[in-house]
């Protein structure tokens, strides 16, 4: 950072006079020189695939345990201070879920923080599959689960190489997708988030804001203003969409209202009082699901994962967090 600032000042000294003088003040140069590392979509894609290769990550299964170990290990390799938060959570059907939230922290001593969330578990039932015989088959969750986590692992890799000004917490939430089959039991979803928000990994934890990534890898995904984000984290949401458009990702980040979604960010706001924006695929014209045609089906596989979508979301989040002062 210092080196780059110096380089810029040298360059400005050599550039010809008569330009906008305001641009050559120290303050302006600092602003312009924020160097944001390049999000590598191939790398993120590999982190998505590595999770899917464990098979379904349903709580209380071998694939879940193995993938949890992989995620904690990756965060450690990327220099984060890792906290494992184990919790026994009761699902809507009475099942005791051996859940694990995994948190990777950078600059843990800093009071100025941003929290980045994704759920890492996968749904035990493909109950939105067009074929009823698949409704009890667990999903692979390439998009629904692995995509957000994969993007955040790539961000962790980059944050380790070059730290942004603020402290960053990468928070992998468990037991998001064990919700009831009927739509009215909202609180049966996001159990790991509810637990974390009631029992944050650090006492009195706070962050300036949070960003939740949910289904951020699908081909031709579109991200609209999600309802709760609009209400409770409006300025942060607008900042993210503005940045996405500046970077040329306007076709993904649509500046129009989507729907409210009961998702992890809701509890982050309600229980931990941290404003949190949900970047979640919204497919306005899909009859099968407003989250896209593969949502909670056996087709939520790597075939539907598009590096370009991961790049659009990952680079946007990178630019947002590196520009916070
Ligand atoms: C409900 O269907 C209530 N919420 C969607 C949250 C979700 C499920 N995200 C991924 N899978
Ligand atoms: Zn789901």
mmCIF file of C-alpha atoms and ligand atoms in Angstrom:
data_model
loop_
_atom_site.group_PDB
_atom_site.id
_atom_site.type_symbol
_atom_site.label_atom_id
_atom_site.label_comp_id
_atom_site.label_asym_id
_atom_site.label_seq_id
_atom_site.Cartn_x
_atom_site.Cartn_y
_atom_site.Cartn_z
ATOM 1 C CA UNK A 1 0.000 0.000 0.000
ATOM 2 C CA UNK A 2 2.699 2.491 1.049
ATOM 3 C CA UNK A 3 4.848 1.490 -1.881
ATOM 4 C CA UNK A 4 2.013 2.010 -4.315
ATOM 5 C CA UNK A 5 1.152 5.394 -2.872
ATOM 6 C CA UNK A 6 4.761 6.444 -3.257
ATOM 7 C CA UNK A 7 4.850 5.164 -6.823
ATOM 8 C CA UNK A 8 1.759 7.132 -7.636
ATOM 9 C CA UNK A 9 3.126 10.335 -6.134
ATOM 10 C CA UNK A 10 6.301 9.925 -8.174
ATOM 11 C CA UNK A 11 4.270 9.383 -11.307
ATOM 12 C CA UNK A 12 2.144 12.436 -10.623
ATOM 13 C CA UNK A 13 5.278 14.487 -10.096
ATOM 14 C CA UNK A 14 6.464 13.589 -13.581
ATOM 15 C CA UNK A 15 3.143 14.012 -15.287
ATOM 16 C CA UNK A 16 2.742 17.304 -17.089
ATOM 17 C CA UNK A 17 1.371 20.330 -15.275
ATOM 18 C CA UNK A 18 -1.861 22.110 -15.959
ATOM 19 C CA UNK A 19 -3.987 19.138 -14.946
ATOM 20 C CA UNK A 20 -6.548 19.160 -12.186
ATOM 21 C CA UNK A 21 -4.586 20.316 -9.189
ATOM 22 C CA UNK A 22 -7.016 18.781 -6.717
ATOM 23 C CA UNK A 23 -6.089 15.385 -8.039
ATOM 24 C CA UNK A 24 -2.486 15.777 -6.980
ATOM 25 C CA UNK A 25 -3.177 16.418 -3.306
ATOM 26 C CA UNK A 26 -2.123 13.657 -0.968
ATOM 27 C CA UNK A 27 -5.648 12.874 0.086
ATOM 28 C CA UNK A 28 -6.883 12.457 -3.455
ATOM 29 C CA UNK A 29 -3.908 10.307 -4.421
ATOM 30 C CA UNK A 30 -4.529 8.007 -1.485
ATOM 31 C CA UNK A 31 -8.089 7.611 -2.627
ATOM 32 C CA UNK A 32 -7.194 6.901 -6.221
ATOM 33 C CA UNK A 33 -4.434 4.460 -5.407
ATOM 34 C CA UNK A 34 -6.496 1.962 -3.457
ATOM 35 C CA UNK A 35 -5.165 -1.102 -5.136
ATOM 36 C CA UNK A 36 -7.673 -3.920 -5.166
ATOM 37 C CA UNK A 37 -6.282 -7.410 -5.798
ATOM 38 C CA UNK A 38 -7.717 -9.316 -8.735
ATOM 39 C CA UNK A 39 -10.256 -11.969 -7.798
ATOM 40 C CA UNK A 40 -9.222 -15.150 -9.598
ATOM 41 C CA UNK A 41 -12.362 -16.904 -10.844
ATOM 42 C CA UNK A 42 -10.482 -20.125 -11.708
ATOM 43 C CA UNK A 43 -9.261 -20.307 -8.153
ATOM 44 C CA UNK A 44 -12.758 -19.687 -6.764
ATOM 45 C CA UNK A 45 -14.177 -22.289 -9.134
ATOM 46 C CA UNK A 46 -11.721 -24.863 -7.814
ATOM 47 C CA UNK A 47 -12.752 -24.076 -4.206
ATOM 48 C CA UNK A 48 -16.376 -24.625 -5.228
ATOM 49 C CA UNK A 49 -15.524 -27.927 -6.922
ATOM 50 C CA UNK A 50 -13.462 -29.135 -3.970
ATOM 51 C CA UNK A 51 -16.530 -28.834 -1.758
ATOM 52 C CA UNK A 52 -18.831 -30.564 -4.231
ATOM 53 C CA UNK A 53 -16.293 -33.399 -4.495
ATOM 54 C CA UNK A 54 -17.088 -34.268 -0.862
ATOM 55 C CA UNK A 55 -20.628 -35.064 -1.975
ATOM 56 C CA UNK A 56 -23.623 -33.564 -0.135
ATOM 57 C CA UNK A 57 -22.590 -31.649 3.015
ATOM 58 C CA UNK A 58 -25.592 -32.598 5.092
ATOM 59 C CA UNK A 59 -25.092 -32.207 8.867
ATOM 60 C CA UNK A 60 -24.368 -35.525 10.649
ATOM 61 C CA UNK A 61 -22.786 -37.104 7.551
ATOM 62 C CA UNK A 62 -19.190 -37.993 6.675
ATOM 63 C CA UNK A 63 -19.131 -35.588 3.741
ATOM 64 C CA UNK A 64 -20.120 -32.766 6.050
ATOM 65 C CA UNK A 65 -17.378 -33.528 8.565
ATOM 66 C CA UNK A 66 -14.718 -33.897 5.873
ATOM 67 C CA UNK A 67 -15.721 -30.678 4.138
ATOM 68 C CA UNK A 68 -15.762 -28.778 7.440
ATOM 69 C CA UNK A 69 -12.195 -29.898 8.075
ATOM 70 C CA UNK A 70 -11.210 -28.827 4.564
ATOM 71 C CA UNK A 71 -12.704 -25.343 5.036
ATOM 72 C CA UNK A 72 -11.033 -24.772 8.410
ATOM 73 C CA UNK A 73 -7.743 -26.015 6.960
ATOM 74 C CA UNK A 74 -7.983 -23.678 3.956
ATOM 75 C CA UNK A 75 -8.667 -20.660 6.150
ATOM 76 C CA UNK A 76 -5.623 -21.549 8.258
ATOM 77 C CA UNK A 77 -3.486 -21.909 5.140
ATOM 78 C CA UNK A 78 -4.691 -18.453 4.136
ATOM 79 C CA UNK A 79 -3.396 -17.034 7.406
ATOM 80 C CA UNK A 80 -6.714 -16.464 9.152
ATOM 81 C CA UNK A 81 -7.208 -16.889 12.868
ATOM 82 C CA UNK A 82 -9.727 -19.724 12.817
ATOM 83 C CA UNK A 83 -12.496 -20.268 15.355
ATOM 84 C CA UNK A 84 -14.579 -23.427 15.281
ATOM 85 C CA UNK A 85 -17.963 -22.983 16.771
ATOM 86 C CA UNK A 86 -19.574 -26.354 17.438
ATOM 87 C CA UNK A 87 -23.241 -26.405 18.328
ATOM 88 C CA UNK A 88 -25.987 -28.951 18.853
ATOM 89 C CA UNK A 89 -28.995 -27.575 17.019
ATOM 90 C CA UNK A 90 -32.481 -29.057 16.901
ATOM 91 C CA UNK A 91 -34.032 -29.201 13.455
ATOM 92 C CA UNK A 92 -37.775 -28.677 12.837
ATOM 93 C CA UNK A 93 -38.268 -32.475 12.741
ATOM 94 C CA UNK A 94 -36.447 -33.040 16.028
ATOM 95 C CA UNK A 95 -33.158 -34.186 14.482
ATOM 96 C CA UNK A 96 -30.129 -33.183 16.555
ATOM 97 C CA UNK A 97 -27.710 -31.513 14.178
ATOM 98 C CA UNK A 98 -24.010 -31.594 15.040
ATOM 99 C CA UNK A 99 -23.332 -28.185 13.537
ATOM 100 C CA UNK A 100 -20.086 -26.289 13.034
ATOM 101 C CA UNK A 101 -19.759 -22.613 12.175
ATOM 102 C CA UNK A 102 -16.248 -21.851 10.936
ATOM 103 C CA UNK A 103 -14.857 -18.343 11.285
ATOM 104 C CA UNK A 104 -11.627 -17.008 9.790
ATOM 105 C CA UNK A 105 -10.518 -13.623 11.135
ATOM 106 C CA UNK A 106 -8.009 -11.111 9.791
ATOM 107 C CA UNK A 107 -6.632 -8.290 11.957
ATOM 108 C CA UNK A 108 -8.611 -9.691 14.917
ATOM 109 C CA UNK A 109 -7.433 -6.770 17.075
ATOM 110 C CA UNK A 110 -9.078 -4.158 14.838
ATOM 111 C CA UNK A 111 -12.367 -2.636 15.981
ATOM 112 C CA UNK A 112 -13.265 -1.649 12.422
ATOM 113 C CA UNK A 113 -14.560 -4.806 10.758
ATOM 114 C CA UNK A 114 -16.558 -6.271 7.890
ATOM 115 C CA UNK A 115 -18.223 -9.673 8.168
ATOM 116 C CA UNK A 116 -18.614 -11.869 5.087
ATOM 117 C CA UNK A 117 -21.030 -14.798 5.299
ATOM 118 C CA UNK A 118 -22.007 -17.886 3.316
ATOM 119 C CA UNK A 119 -23.648 -21.133 4.384
ATOM 120 C CA UNK A 120 -21.584 -24.265 3.813
ATOM 121 C CA UNK A 121 -24.126 -27.017 4.506
ATOM 122 C CA UNK A 122 -26.352 -28.460 1.805
ATOM 123 C CA UNK A 123 -30.023 -29.398 1.789
ATOM 124 C CA UNK A 124 -30.782 -33.051 2.617
ATOM 125 C CA UNK A 125 -33.681 -33.152 0.168
ATOM 126 C CA UNK A 126 -34.073 -32.120 -3.470
ATOM 127 C CA UNK A 127 -37.663 -31.250 -2.675
ATOM 128 C CA UNK A 128 -38.009 -28.746 -5.487
ATOM 129 C CA UNK A 129 -36.954 -31.253 -8.128
ATOM 130 C CA UNK A 130 -39.405 -31.607 -11.030
ATOM 131 C CA UNK A 131 -39.283 -35.381 -10.489
ATOM 132 C CA UNK A 132 -40.964 -36.368 -7.265
ATOM 133 C CA UNK A 133 -38.842 -39.483 -6.885
ATOM 134 C CA UNK A 134 -35.851 -37.206 -6.167
ATOM 135 C CA UNK A 135 -37.490 -35.301 -3.347
ATOM 136 C CA UNK A 136 -35.647 -37.298 -0.677
ATOM 137 C CA UNK A 137 -32.269 -37.206 -2.441
ATOM 138 C CA UNK A 138 -29.691 -34.817 -0.948
ATOM 139 C CA UNK A 139 -28.536 -32.042 -3.268
ATOM 140 C CA UNK A 140 -24.912 -31.408 -4.268
ATOM 141 C CA UNK A 141 -25.302 -27.690 -3.663
ATOM 142 C CA UNK A 142 -22.700 -26.451 -6.124
ATOM 143 C CA UNK A 143 -24.550 -23.163 -6.272
ATOM 144 C CA UNK A 144 -26.640 -23.412 -3.099
ATOM 145 C CA UNK A 145 -23.841 -23.485 -0.586
ATOM 146 C CA UNK A 146 -20.520 -24.080 -2.308
ATOM 147 C CA UNK A 147 -20.539 -21.006 -4.574
ATOM 148 C CA UNK A 148 -20.627 -18.457 -1.762
ATOM 149 C CA UNK A 149 -18.068 -20.358 0.271
ATOM 150 C CA UNK A 150 -15.789 -20.774 -2.763
ATOM 151 C CA UNK A 151 -15.902 -17.050 -3.487
ATOM 152 C CA UNK A 152 -15.097 -16.278 0.152
ATOM 153 C CA UNK A 153 -12.156 -18.704 0.183
ATOM 154 C CA UNK A 154 -10.709 -16.855 -2.799
ATOM 155 C CA UNK A 155 -11.253 -13.578 -0.962
ATOM 156 C CA UNK A 156 -9.487 -15.061 2.097
ATOM 157 C CA UNK A 157 -6.521 -16.028 -0.087
ATOM 158 C CA UNK A 158 -6.261 -12.462 -1.383
ATOM 159 C CA UNK A 159 -6.827 -10.759 1.967
ATOM 160 C CA UNK A 160 -3.933 -12.809 3.336
ATOM 161 C CA UNK A 161 -1.651 -11.564 0.533
ATOM 162 C CA UNK A 162 -2.595 -7.922 0.927
ATOM 163 C CA UNK A 163 -4.649 -6.808 3.903
ATOM 164 C CA UNK A 164 -7.357 -4.189 3.446
ATOM 165 C CA UNK A 165 -7.645 -1.388 6.008
ATOM 166 C CA UNK A 166 -10.480 -3.016 7.945
ATOM 167 C CA UNK A 167 -10.454 -6.318 9.780
ATOM 168 C CA UNK A 168 -12.292 -9.047 7.875
ATOM 169 C CA UNK A 169 -14.229 -12.008 9.255
ATOM 170 C CA UNK A 170 -15.040 -14.825 6.857
ATOM 171 C CA UNK A 171 -17.946 -16.685 8.448
ATOM 172 C CA UNK A 172 -19.044 -20.068 7.140
ATOM 173 C CA UNK A 173 -22.445 -20.805 8.624
ATOM 174 C CA UNK A 174 -23.824 -24.289 9.066
ATOM 175 C CA UNK A 175 -27.378 -25.692 9.096
ATOM 176 C CA UNK A 176 -28.914 -23.052 6.873
ATOM 177 C CA UNK A 177 -30.673 -25.446 4.561
ATOM 178 C CA UNK A 178 -32.350 -27.933 6.934
ATOM 179 C CA UNK A 179 -35.603 -25.958 6.847
ATOM 180 C CA UNK A 180 -39.093 -27.436 6.895
ATOM 181 C CA UNK A 181 -40.844 -28.453 3.686
ATOM 182 C CA UNK A 182 -43.815 -26.219 4.344
ATOM 183 C CA UNK A 183 -43.203 -22.530 3.752
ATOM 184 C CA UNK A 184 -44.607 -21.222 7.045
ATOM 185 C CA UNK A 185 -41.869 -22.510 9.381
ATOM 186 C CA UNK A 186 -39.384 -19.731 8.621
ATOM 187 C CA UNK A 187 -37.346 -20.199 11.772
ATOM 188 C CA UNK A 188 -36.458 -23.761 10.834
ATOM 189 C CA UNK A 189 -33.966 -22.248 8.345
ATOM 190 C CA UNK A 190 -30.643 -20.580 9.098
ATOM 191 C CA UNK A 191 -30.019 -22.417 12.373
ATOM 192 C CA UNK A 192 -26.260 -21.869 12.283
ATOM 193 C CA UNK A 193 -26.757 -18.149 11.663
ATOM 194 C CA UNK A 194 -29.237 -17.914 14.521
ATOM 195 C CA UNK A 195 -26.738 -19.614 16.795
ATOM 196 C CA UNK A 196 -23.818 -17.406 15.712
ATOM 197 C CA UNK A 197 -25.879 -14.224 16.006
ATOM 198 C CA UNK A 198 -26.862 -15.151 19.588
ATOM 199 C CA UNK A 199 -23.362 -16.375 20.434
ATOM 200 C CA UNK A 200 -20.849 -14.502 18.293
ATOM 201 C CA UNK A 201 -17.358 -16.032 18.158
ATOM 202 C CA UNK A 202 -16.021 -12.960 19.984
ATOM 203 C CA UNK A 203 -17.871 -11.473 22.949
ATOM 204 C CA UNK A 204 -19.513 -8.169 22.018
ATOM 205 C CA UNK A 205 -18.616 -8.734 18.374
ATOM 206 C CA UNK A 206 -19.508 -5.927 16.035
ATOM 207 C CA UNK A 207 -18.942 -5.092 12.394
ATOM 208 C CA UNK A 208 -19.649 -2.018 10.289
ATOM 209 C CA UNK A 209 -21.765 -4.239 8.045
ATOM 210 C CA UNK A 210 -22.052 -7.759 6.700
ATOM 211 C CA UNK A 211 -22.392 -9.244 3.241
ATOM 212 C CA UNK A 212 -24.013 -12.639 2.698
ATOM 213 C CA UNK A 213 -23.302 -14.565 -0.491
ATOM 214 C CA UNK A 214 -25.998 -17.082 -1.429
ATOM 215 C CA UNK A 215 -26.166 -18.750 -4.828
ATOM 216 C CA UNK A 216 -23.567 -16.551 -6.481
ATOM 217 C CA UNK A 217 -22.195 -18.981 -9.064
ATOM 218 C CA UNK A 218 -25.061 -19.833 -11.388
ATOM 219 C CA UNK A 219 -24.934 -19.218 -15.127
ATOM 220 C CA UNK A 220 -26.649 -15.921 -16.008
ATOM 221 C CA UNK A 221 -27.447 -15.183 -12.379
ATOM 222 C CA UNK A 222 -29.069 -11.874 -11.524
ATOM 223 C CA UNK A 223 -28.905 -10.112 -8.184
ATOM 224 C CA UNK A 224 -31.740 -7.758 -7.316
ATOM 225 C CA UNK A 225 -32.299 -5.597 -4.236
ATOM 226 C CA UNK A 226 -33.371 -8.235 -1.706
ATOM 227 C CA UNK A 227 -36.212 -7.038 0.511
ATOM 228 C CA UNK A 228 -34.672 -7.187 3.997
ATOM 229 C CA UNK A 229 -31.362 -5.787 2.756
ATOM 230 C CA UNK A 230 -33.246 -2.827 1.285
ATOM 231 C CA UNK A 231 -34.895 -2.170 4.641
ATOM 232 C CA UNK A 232 -32.027 -2.743 7.028
ATOM 233 C CA UNK A 233 -28.789 -2.188 5.104
ATOM 234 C CA UNK A 234 -29.874 0.136 2.338
ATOM 235 C CA UNK A 235 -26.785 2.358 2.042
ATOM 236 C CA UNK A 236 -24.423 -0.623 2.055
ATOM 237 C CA UNK A 237 -26.571 -2.393 -0.522
ATOM 238 C CA UNK A 238 -26.578 0.640 -2.813
ATOM 239 C CA UNK A 239 -22.814 0.954 -2.410
ATOM 240 C CA UNK A 240 -22.326 -2.648 -3.554
ATOM 241 C CA UNK A 241 -24.574 -2.328 -6.615
ATOM 242 C CA UNK A 242 -22.927 0.988 -7.556
ATOM 243 C CA UNK A 243 -19.499 -0.614 -7.366
ATOM 244 C CA UNK A 244 -20.654 -3.587 -9.444
ATOM 245 C CA UNK A 245 -21.871 -1.230 -12.176
ATOM 246 C CA UNK A 246 -18.606 0.751 -12.127
ATOM 247 C CA UNK A 247 -16.719 -2.501 -12.612
ATOM 248 C CA UNK A 248 -18.901 -3.476 -15.576
ATOM 249 C CA UNK A 249 -21.027 -6.114 -13.858
ATOM 250 C CA UNK A 250 -24.319 -4.285 -14.331
ATOM 251 C CA UNK A 251 -25.913 -7.229 -16.109
ATOM 252 C CA UNK A 252 -25.584 -9.298 -12.931
ATOM 253 C CA UNK A 253 -26.410 -6.586 -10.389
ATOM 254 C CA UNK A 254 -29.832 -5.320 -11.419
ATOM 255 C CA UNK A 255 -30.902 -2.066 -9.804
ATOM 256 C CA UNK A 256 -34.468 -3.141 -9.146
ATOM 257 C CA UNK A 257 -36.378 -4.672 -6.268
ATOM 258 C CA UNK A 258 -36.371 -8.424 -5.788
ATOM 259 C CA UNK A 259 -38.227 -10.190 -2.993
ATOM 260 C CA UNK A 260 -37.536 -10.504 0.742
ATOM 261 C CA UNK A 261 -35.788 -13.807 1.526
ATOM 262 C CA UNK A 262 -35.586 -15.524 4.900
ATOM 263 C CA UNK A 263 -31.854 -16.032 4.834
ATOM 264 C CA UNK A 264 -28.879 -15.886 7.197
ATOM 265 C CA UNK A 265 -28.581 -12.095 6.921
ATOM 266 C CA UNK A 266 -31.992 -11.667 8.534
ATOM 267 C CA UNK A 267 -30.735 -13.124 11.831
ATOM 268 C CA UNK A 268 -27.412 -11.327 11.589
ATOM 269 C CA UNK A 269 -29.436 -8.135 11.635
ATOM 270 C CA UNK A 270 -32.241 -9.142 14.019
ATOM 271 C CA UNK A 271 -30.116 -10.879 16.653
ATOM 272 C CA UNK A 272 -26.597 -9.473 16.283
ATOM 273 C CA UNK A 273 -27.770 -6.027 15.151
ATOM 274 C CA UNK A 274 -25.349 -5.880 12.256
ATOM 275 C CA UNK A 275 -26.738 -4.529 8.979
ATOM 276 C CA UNK A 276 -26.248 -7.231 6.387
ATOM 277 C CA UNK A 277 -26.774 -7.341 2.631
ATOM 278 C CA UNK A 278 -27.833 -10.542 0.896
ATOM 279 C CA UNK A 279 -26.393 -11.027 -2.572
ATOM 280 C CA UNK A 280 -28.683 -13.805 -3.757
ATOM 281 C CA UNK A 281 -29.725 -14.989 -7.181
ATOM 282 C CA UNK A 282 -33.235 -13.885 -8.065
ATOM 283 C CA UNK A 283 -34.836 -15.276 -11.180
ATOM 284 C CA UNK A 284 -37.901 -13.123 -11.640
ATOM 285 C CA UNK A 285 -39.458 -15.092 -14.490
ATOM 286 C CA UNK A 286 -38.908 -18.638 -13.310
ATOM 287 C CA UNK A 287 -42.009 -20.679 -12.521
ATOM 288 C CA UNK A 288 -40.145 -23.444 -10.716
ATOM 289 C CA UNK A 289 -38.249 -21.215 -8.302
ATOM 290 C CA UNK A 290 -37.395 -17.567 -7.853
ATOM 291 C CA UNK A 291 -33.842 -18.752 -7.040
ATOM 292 C CA UNK A 292 -33.319 -20.356 -10.447
ATOM 293 C CA UNK A 293 -34.263 -23.654 -12.044
ATOM 294 C CA UNK A 294 -31.652 -25.812 -10.271
ATOM 295 C CA UNK A 295 -32.597 -24.631 -6.759
ATOM 296 C CA UNK A 296 -33.139 -27.609 -4.429
ATOM 297 C CA UNK A 297 -32.951 -30.043 -7.332
ATOM 298 C CA UNK A 298 -30.494 -32.803 -8.173
ATOM 299 C CA UNK A 299 -29.225 -30.498 -10.953
ATOM 300 C CA UNK A 300 -27.491 -28.100 -8.587
ATOM 301 C CA UNK A 301 -24.146 -29.373 -9.866
ATOM 302 C CA UNK A 302 -20.876 -27.971 -11.227
ATOM 303 C CA UNK A 303 -22.423 -27.945 -14.731
ATOM 304 C CA UNK A 304 -24.401 -24.878 -13.723
ATOM 305 C CA UNK A 305 -21.444 -23.016 -12.210
ATOM 306 C CA UNK A 306 -20.092 -20.161 -14.296
ATOM 307 C CA UNK A 307 -16.753 -18.549 -13.496
ATOM 308 C CA UNK A 308 -18.000 -15.228 -14.876
ATOM 309 C CA UNK A 309 -20.674 -15.003 -12.198
ATOM 310 C CA UNK A 310 -18.173 -15.864 -9.455
ATOM 311 C CA UNK A 311 -15.877 -13.167 -10.830
ATOM 312 C CA UNK A 312 -18.603 -10.505 -10.920
ATOM 313 C CA UNK A 313 -19.582 -11.131 -7.316
ATOM 314 C CA UNK A 314 -16.098 -11.786 -5.964
ATOM 315 C CA UNK A 315 -14.489 -8.743 -7.590
ATOM 316 C CA UNK A 316 -17.350 -6.501 -6.501
ATOM 317 C CA UNK A 317 -17.047 -7.619 -2.876
ATOM 318 C CA UNK A 318 -13.256 -7.166 -3.075
ATOM 319 C CA UNK A 319 -13.618 -3.595 -4.355
ATOM 320 C CA UNK A 320 -16.149 -2.778 -1.663
ATOM 321 C CA UNK A 321 -14.064 -4.073 1.226
ATOM 322 C CA UNK A 322 -10.762 -2.575 0.025
ATOM 323 C CA UNK A 323 -12.385 0.834 -0.340
ATOM 324 C CA UNK A 324 -13.585 0.967 3.276
ATOM 325 C CA UNK A 325 -11.470 3.221 5.465
HETATM 326 C C1 LIG B 1 -36.442 -19.996 2.184
HETATM 327 O O1 LIG B 1 -36.670 -20.765 1.268
HETATM 328 C C2 LIG B 1 -37.369 -19.781 3.310
HETATM 329 N N1 LIG B 1 -35.313 -19.315 2.232
HETATM 330 C C3 LIG B 1 -34.293 -19.505 1.255
HETATM 331 C C4 LIG B 1 -32.989 -19.520 1.907
HETATM 332 C C5 LIG B 1 -32.107 -20.459 1.210
HETATM 333 C C6 LIG B 1 -32.306 -21.768 1.037
HETATM 334 N N2 LIG B 1 -30.991 -20.142 0.649
HETATM 335 C C7 LIG B 1 -30.481 -21.209 0.156
HETATM 336 N N3 LIG B 1 -31.260 -22.214 0.360
HETATM 337 ZN ZN1 LIG B 2 -31.043 -24.062 -0.169
#
